[in-house]
């Protein structure tokens, strides 16, 4: 694929943050857009922006965790544009934070259902179509949290490790099929979006809430990192270029390179795991 002009691009989690920035970037590139999110009101605004930028676009409210809603999104895209070229499986939530033993089964299931289940649903729904016509690319939004084991963040980090593994499995399988479909595994560091605020906004005690004092403190730290993070527009530019460049790994910055390399070294040497903070310097 040497241009995104006139290609049909599906984006999940398109109403905010990185997904919304992708919508803007692809609209400017001349793509046809199928945008989706669980938040219908914000999605409507995103659709307005995309059309103002000149894109031919449709929007559909859908929950990535529900298989049938992924299928409905696929059908909407095909009905409107006939073919899908790029799928950005991007929707995600921070989920509850706290000690792994203090979080409830619901906390784990809710986070895993969206963050990992959403990508599994997306791959199963969209990839067969891309493989059939061959002119396609899958962008999976993982995280640096899919490469290191951070404390107090087990549901999210487990899910993101799964997303990284799924992206790599998919890549190997497509290579073995000699498919021309490409894969990009987007691993953002900190990006200035609504993700940490969305977690804080959930009612305490409800499924998906942030648990207890420790959880709140950790959430505060992650909110600060996100506030100081990269502009989502920078990330969407990187995504655009990674698709055209057929790049698999897309790290948005290098602040987690040392902890990731150190972890790999510890595993090779059979050393005890050590938690290392990223280098934001
Ligand atoms: N912001 C960061 O620092 C950062 C770092 C690493 C990875 N990520 C990942 O980037 C992706 C986008 O997050 P963001 O930072 O732009 O956050 P965001 O909260 O600004 O946007 C996420 C969007 O996903 C939507 N969403 C949530 N649950 C959904 C569901 N079940 N079905 C459909 N849509 C749903 C939300 O309504 C929201 O519009 C996520 O996968 C996130 O894990 C973000």
CSV table of C-alpha atoms and ligand atoms in Angstrom, one decimal:
chain,number,residue,atom,x,y,z
A,1,UNK,CA,0.0,0.0,0.0
A,2,UNK,CA,1.7,3.2,-1.1
A,3,UNK,CA,-1.1,5.7,-0.2
A,4,UNK,CA,-4.1,5.8,2.1
A,5,UNK,CA,-6.0,8.0,-0.4
A,6,UNK,CA,-9.4,6.3,-1.2
A,7,UNK,CA,-8.6,3.4,1.1
A,8,UNK,CA,-11.2,2.4,3.6
A,9,UNK,CA,-10.0,2.6,7.2
A,10,UNK,CA,-11.8,1.3,10.2
A,11,UNK,CA,-10.9,2.8,13.6
A,12,UNK,CA,-12.2,1.6,17.0
A,13,UNK,CA,-12.0,3.9,20.0
A,14,UNK,CA,-12.3,6.7,17.5
A,15,UNK,CA,-14.0,9.3,19.7
A,16,UNK,CA,-11.1,10.3,21.8
A,17,UNK,CA,-7.3,10.5,22.2
A,18,UNK,CA,-5.2,8.4,19.8
A,19,UNK,CA,-8.2,7.1,17.9
A,20,UNK,CA,-9.6,10.6,17.2
A,21,UNK,CA,-6.1,11.7,16.1
A,22,UNK,CA,-6.0,8.8,13.7
A,23,UNK,CA,-9.4,9.8,12.3
A,24,UNK,CA,-8.1,13.3,11.7
A,25,UNK,CA,-4.8,12.1,10.1
A,26,UNK,CA,-6.6,9.6,7.8
A,27,UNK,CA,-9.2,12.2,6.8
A,28,UNK,CA,-6.4,14.5,5.8
A,29,UNK,CA,-4.8,11.6,3.8
A,30,UNK,CA,-8.0,11.2,1.8
A,31,UNK,CA,-9.2,7.9,3.3
A,32,UNK,CA,-12.8,6.7,3.6
A,33,UNK,CA,-13.5,6.3,7.2
A,34,UNK,CA,-15.6,3.9,9.3
A,35,UNK,CA,-15.3,5.1,12.9
A,36,UNK,CA,-16.6,3.4,16.0
A,37,UNK,CA,-16.6,3.9,19.8
A,38,UNK,CA,-18.8,3.0,22.8
A,39,UNK,CA,-19.4,6.7,23.5
A,40,UNK,CA,-22.0,7.7,21.0
A,41,UNK,CA,-22.1,11.4,21.8
A,42,UNK,CA,-18.3,11.9,21.3
A,43,UNK,CA,-18.4,9.7,18.3
A,44,UNK,CA,-20.9,12.0,16.6
A,45,UNK,CA,-18.5,14.9,17.2
A,46,UNK,CA,-15.6,12.9,15.7
A,47,UNK,CA,-17.8,12.1,12.6
A,48,UNK,CA,-18.5,15.8,12.3
A,49,UNK,CA,-14.7,16.6,12.4
A,50,UNK,CA,-13.9,13.9,9.8
A,51,UNK,CA,-16.5,15.1,7.3
A,52,UNK,CA,-15.4,18.8,7.9
A,53,UNK,CA,-11.9,17.6,6.9
A,54,UNK,CA,-13.4,16.3,3.6
A,55,UNK,CA,-13.6,12.6,4.4
A,56,UNK,CA,-16.4,10.3,3.3
A,57,UNK,CA,-17.2,8.8,6.7
A,58,UNK,CA,-19.7,6.7,8.6
A,59,UNK,CA,-19.9,6.2,12.4
A,60,UNK,CA,-21.3,3.3,14.4
A,61,UNK,CA,-21.6,3.0,18.2
A,62,UNK,CA,-20.2,-0.4,19.2
A,63,UNK,CA,-18.6,-2.2,22.1
A,64,UNK,CA,-15.4,-4.0,21.0
A,65,UNK,CA,-15.8,-6.5,23.8
A,66,UNK,CA,-19.0,-7.8,22.2
A,67,UNK,CA,-18.4,-10.1,19.2
A,68,UNK,CA,-21.7,-9.4,17.5
A,69,UNK,CA,-21.1,-5.7,17.6
A,70,UNK,CA,-17.7,-6.2,15.8
A,71,UNK,CA,-19.6,-8.2,13.1
A,72,UNK,CA,-22.2,-5.4,12.8
A,73,UNK,CA,-19.3,-2.9,12.3
A,74,UNK,CA,-17.8,-5.0,9.6
A,75,UNK,CA,-21.1,-5.2,7.8
A,76,UNK,CA,-21.6,-1.5,8.0
A,77,UNK,CA,-18.2,-0.9,6.5
A,78,UNK,CA,-18.8,-3.3,3.6
A,79,UNK,CA,-22.3,-2.0,2.9
A,80,UNK,CA,-20.9,1.6,2.7
A,81,UNK,CA,-17.6,1.1,1.0
A,82,UNK,CA,-17.5,-2.4,-0.4
A,83,UNK,CA,-14.0,-3.2,0.8
A,84,UNK,CA,-11.9,-2.5,4.0
A,85,UNK,CA,-8.2,-1.9,3.7
A,86,UNK,CA,-6.9,-0.8,7.1
A,87,UNK,CA,-8.2,-1.8,10.5
A,88,UNK,CA,-7.0,0.1,13.6
A,89,UNK,CA,-8.0,-2.0,16.7
A,90,UNK,CA,-7.4,0.8,19.1
A,91,UNK,CA,-10.2,1.0,21.7
A,92,UNK,CA,-9.0,0.5,25.3
A,93,UNK,CA,-9.4,1.4,28.9
A,94,UNK,CA,-6.9,1.7,31.8
A,95,UNK,CA,-9.1,-0.4,34.1
A,96,UNK,CA,-8.7,-0.6,37.8
A,97,UNK,CA,-5.2,-0.3,39.5
A,98,UNK,CA,-4.1,-1.9,42.7
A,99,UNK,CA,-2.4,-5.0,44.1
A,100,UNK,CA,-3.1,-8.0,41.9
A,101,UNK,CA,-4.6,-9.9,44.8
A,102,UNK,CA,-6.9,-7.1,45.9
A,103,UNK,CA,-8.6,-6.6,42.5
A,104,UNK,CA,-11.9,-8.5,41.9
A,105,UNK,CA,-12.5,-11.1,39.3
A,106,UNK,CA,-14.8,-8.6,37.6
A,107,UNK,CA,-12.0,-6.0,37.5
A,108,UNK,CA,-9.8,-8.5,35.6
A,109,UNK,CA,-12.6,-9.7,33.3
A,110,UNK,CA,-13.8,-6.2,32.5
A,111,UNK,CA,-10.4,-4.9,31.5
A,112,UNK,CA,-9.3,-8.1,29.7
A,113,UNK,CA,-12.7,-8.2,27.9
A,114,UNK,CA,-12.1,-4.8,26.3
A,115,UNK,CA,-8.4,-4.5,26.0
A,116,UNK,CA,-7.5,-8.0,24.9
A,117,UNK,CA,-11.0,-9.4,24.0
A,118,UNK,CA,-11.6,-6.3,21.8
A,119,UNK,CA,-8.5,-7.0,19.7
A,120,UNK,CA,-9.2,-10.8,19.5
A,121,UNK,CA,-12.7,-9.9,18.2
A,122,UNK,CA,-11.3,-7.4,15.8
A,123,UNK,CA,-8.7,-9.8,14.4
A,124,UNK,CA,-11.3,-12.6,14.0
A,125,UNK,CA,-13.8,-10.3,12.3
A,126,UNK,CA,-11.7,-8.3,9.9
A,127,UNK,CA,-8.6,-10.2,9.0
A,128,UNK,CA,-10.3,-12.9,6.9
A,129,UNK,CA,-11.6,-10.2,4.6
A,130,UNK,CA,-8.2,-8.5,4.4
A,131,UNK,CA,-6.5,-11.8,3.6
A,132,UNK,CA,-9.0,-12.6,0.9
A,133,UNK,CA,-8.4,-9.3,-1.1
A,134,UNK,CA,-4.7,-8.9,0.0
A,135,UNK,CA,-4.5,-5.1,0.0
A,136,UNK,CA,-4.7,-4.6,3.8
A,137,UNK,CA,-3.1,-3.6,7.0
A,138,UNK,CA,-3.9,-4.2,10.7
A,139,UNK,CA,-2.8,-1.7,13.3
A,140,UNK,CA,-3.1,-3.1,16.8
A,141,UNK,CA,-2.8,-0.6,19.7
A,142,UNK,CA,-0.8,-2.3,22.4
A,143,UNK,CA,1.4,-0.4,24.9
A,144,UNK,CA,4.8,-0.4,26.5
A,145,UNK,CA,2.9,-2.1,29.2
A,146,UNK,CA,2.9,-5.1,26.9
A,147,UNK,CA,6.7,-5.4,27.3
A,148,UNK,CA,7.3,-4.8,31.0
A,149,UNK,CA,5.5,-6.0,34.1
A,150,UNK,CA,4.5,-2.9,36.1
A,151,UNK,CA,3.2,-3.2,39.7
A,152,UNK,CA,-0.4,-2.3,40.5
A,153,UNK,CA,-1.4,-2.5,36.9
A,154,UNK,CA,-1.9,-6.3,36.4
A,155,UNK,CA,-5.3,-6.4,34.4
A,156,UNK,CA,-4.1,-3.8,31.9
A,157,UNK,CA,-0.5,-5.1,31.6
A,158,UNK,CA,-1.7,-8.7,31.2
A,159,UNK,CA,-4.1,-7.6,28.5
A,160,UNK,CA,-1.4,-5.6,26.7
A,161,UNK,CA,1.1,-8.5,26.8
A,162,UNK,CA,-1.7,-10.6,25.2
A,163,UNK,CA,-2.2,-7.9,22.5
A,164,UNK,CA,1.5,-7.8,21.7
A,165,UNK,CA,1.6,-11.6,21.4
A,166,UNK,CA,-1.5,-11.7,19.2
A,167,UNK,CA,0.0,-9.1,16.9
A,168,UNK,CA,3.2,-11.1,16.6
A,169,UNK,CA,1.3,-14.4,16.0
A,170,UNK,CA,-0.8,-12.7,13.4
A,171,UNK,CA,2.4,-11.3,11.7
A,172,UNK,CA,4.1,-14.7,11.6
A,173,UNK,CA,0.9,-16.4,10.2
A,174,UNK,CA,0.5,-13.8,7.5
A,175,UNK,CA,4.2,-14.3,6.5
A,176,UNK,CA,3.7,-18.1,6.4
A,177,UNK,CA,0.7,-17.6,4.1
A,178,UNK,CA,2.8,-15.2,2.0
A,179,UNK,CA,0.0,-12.7,2.5
A,180,UNK,CA,0.6,-9.1,1.5
A,181,UNK,CA,-1.4,-8.0,4.5
A,182,UNK,CA,0.8,-6.0,6.9
A,183,UNK,CA,0.7,-5.6,10.7
A,184,UNK,CA,1.8,-2.7,12.9
A,185,UNK,CA,2.0,-3.2,16.7
A,186,UNK,CA,1.6,0.3,18.1
A,187,UNK,CA,3.3,0.5,21.5
A,188,UNK,CA,2.6,4.0,22.9
A,189,UNK,CA,4.5,5.3,26.0
A,190,UNK,CA,2.7,8.2,27.6
A,191,UNK,CA,0.3,10.0,25.3
A,192,UNK,CA,-1.8,13.0,26.4
A,193,UNK,CA,-5.3,11.5,26.1
A,194,UNK,CA,-8.4,11.0,28.2
A,195,UNK,CA,-7.4,7.4,29.3
A,196,UNK,CA,-6.5,8.0,32.9
A,197,UNK,CA,-9.3,10.5,33.5
A,198,UNK,CA,-11.8,8.0,32.0
A,199,UNK,CA,-10.6,5.5,34.7
A,200,UNK,CA,-11.0,8.0,37.4
A,201,UNK,CA,-14.5,9.0,36.3
A,202,UNK,CA,-15.8,5.5,36.9
A,203,UNK,CA,-17.9,5.2,40.1
A,204,UNK,CA,-15.9,3.9,43.1
A,205,UNK,CA,-16.9,0.3,43.9
A,206,UNK,CA,-18.4,-0.4,40.5
A,207,UNK,CA,-16.9,-2.8,38.1
A,208,UNK,CA,-13.9,-1.1,36.5
A,209,UNK,CA,-13.3,1.3,39.4
A,210,UNK,CA,-9.9,2.1,40.8
A,211,UNK,CA,-9.6,0.3,44.1
A,212,UNK,CA,-8.7,1.8,47.4
A,213,UNK,CA,-6.1,4.4,48.5
A,214,UNK,CA,-3.2,2.7,46.8
A,215,UNK,CA,-5.1,2.4,43.5
A,216,UNK,CA,-6.0,6.1,43.6
A,217,UNK,CA,-2.3,7.1,44.3
A,218,UNK,CA,-1.1,4.9,41.4
A,219,UNK,CA,-3.8,6.3,39.2
A,220,UNK,CA,-2.6,9.9,40.1
A,221,UNK,CA,0.9,9.0,39.0
A,222,UNK,CA,-0.3,7.6,35.7
A,223,UNK,CA,-2.5,10.6,35.2
A,224,UNK,CA,0.5,12.9,35.6
A,225,UNK,CA,2.5,10.7,33.1
A,226,UNK,CA,-0.3,11.0,30.6
A,227,UNK,CA,-0.6,14.7,31.1
A,228,UNK,CA,3.1,15.1,30.3
A,229,UNK,CA,2.8,12.7,27.4
A,230,UNK,CA,3.1,13.0,23.6
A,231,UNK,CA,0.6,14.8,21.6
A,232,UNK,CA,-1.9,12.2,20.0
A,233,UNK,CA,-1.4,14.0,16.7
A,234,UNK,CA,2.3,13.0,16.7
A,235,UNK,CA,1.3,9.4,17.3
A,236,UNK,CA,-1.3,9.4,14.5
A,237,UNK,CA,1.4,10.7,12.1
A,238,UNK,CA,3.7,7.9,13.2
A,239,UNK,CA,0.9,5.4,12.6
A,240,UNK,CA,0.2,6.7,9.1
A,241,UNK,CA,3.9,6.4,8.2
A,242,UNK,CA,4.2,2.9,9.8
A,243,UNK,CA,1.3,1.6,7.6
A,244,UNK,CA,2.9,2.9,4.4
A,245,UNK,CA,6.4,1.8,5.5
A,246,UNK,CA,5.0,-1.7,6.5
A,247,UNK,CA,6.7,-1.4,9.9
A,248,UNK,CA,5.7,-3.9,12.6
A,249,UNK,CA,7.1,-2.3,15.7
A,250,UNK,CA,6.0,1.2,16.4
A,251,UNK,CA,7.2,2.6,19.7
A,252,UNK,CA,6.1,6.2,20.0
A,253,UNK,CA,9.2,7.3,22.0
A,254,UNK,CA,12.3,5.6,23.5
A,255,UNK,CA,11.7,6.2,27.2
A,256,UNK,CA,11.0,2.6,28.0
A,257,UNK,CA,13.8,1.1,25.9
A,258,UNK,CA,16.1,0.5,28.8
A,259,UNK,CA,13.6,-1.2,31.1
A,260,UNK,CA,12.4,-3.4,28.2
A,261,UNK,CA,16.0,-4.4,27.3
A,262,UNK,CA,16.9,-4.9,30.9
A,263,UNK,CA,14.0,-7.3,31.4
A,264,UNK,CA,15.0,-9.3,28.4
A,265,UNK,CA,18.5,-9.5,29.8
A,266,UNK,CA,17.2,-10.6,33.2
A,267,UNK,CA,15.2,-13.4,31.6
A,268,UNK,CA,18.2,-14.6,29.5
A,269,UNK,CA,20.4,-14.6,32.7
A,270,UNK,CA,17.6,-16.1,34.9
A,271,UNK,CA,17.8,-13.2,37.3
A,272,UNK,CA,15.1,-12.0,39.7
A,273,UNK,CA,12.8,-9.4,38.0
A,274,UNK,CA,13.5,-5.8,39.0
A,275,UNK,CA,11.1,-3.0,38.4
A,276,UNK,CA,12.6,-0.1,36.5
A,277,UNK,CA,11.0,3.3,35.9
A,278,UNK,CA,11.1,4.7,32.4
A,279,UNK,CA,13.7,7.3,31.4
A,280,UNK,CA,11.6,10.5,30.6
A,281,UNK,CA,14.8,12.6,30.5
B,1,LIG,N1,-2.6,7.4,26.4
B,1,LIG,C1,-1.6,6.6,26.7
B,1,LIG,O1,-0.6,7.1,27.4
B,1,LIG,C2,-1.5,5.2,26.2
B,1,LIG,C3,-0.4,4.5,26.4
B,1,LIG,C4,-0.3,3.2,25.9
B,1,LIG,C5,-1.4,2.6,25.2
B,1,LIG,N2,-2.5,3.4,25.1
B,1,LIG,C6,-3.6,2.7,24.4
B,1,LIG,O2,-4.1,3.6,23.3
B,1,LIG,C7,-5.5,3.2,23.0
B,1,LIG,C8,-6.3,4.5,22.9
B,1,LIG,O3,-6.4,5.1,24.2
B,1,LIG,P1,-6.3,6.6,24.5
B,1,LIG,O4,-5.1,6.9,25.3
B,1,LIG,O5,-6.5,7.4,23.2
B,1,LIG,O6,-7.5,6.8,25.5
B,1,LIG,P2,-8.9,7.6,25.4
B,1,LIG,O7,-9.6,7.3,26.7
B,1,LIG,O8,-8.7,9.0,25.1
B,1,LIG,O9,-9.6,6.9,24.2
B,1,LIG,C9,-10.1,5.6,24.2
B,1,LIG,C10,-11.4,5.5,23.5
B,1,LIG,O10,-11.8,4.1,23.5
B,1,LIG,C11,-13.2,4.1,23.8
B,1,LIG,N3,-13.6,2.8,24.4
B,1,LIG,C12,-13.5,2.4,25.7
B,1,LIG,N4,-14.0,1.2,25.9
B,1,LIG,C13,-14.6,0.8,24.7
B,1,LIG,C14,-15.3,-0.3,24.2
B,1,LIG,N5,-15.6,-1.3,25.1
B,1,LIG,N6,-15.7,-0.4,22.9
B,1,LIG,C15,-15.4,0.6,22.1
B,1,LIG,N7,-14.7,1.8,22.4
B,1,LIG,C16,-14.3,1.8,23.7
B,1,LIG,C17,-13.5,5.3,24.7
B,1,LIG,O11,-14.8,5.7,24.7
B,1,LIG,C18,-12.5,6.3,24.1
B,1,LIG,O12,-13.2,7.1,23.2
B,1,LIG,C19,-5.9,2.2,24.1
B,1,LIG,O13,-5.8,0.9,23.6
B,1,LIG,C20,-4.9,2.4,25.2
B,1,LIG,O14,-4.7,1.3,26.0
B,1,LIG,C21,-2.6,4.6,25.5
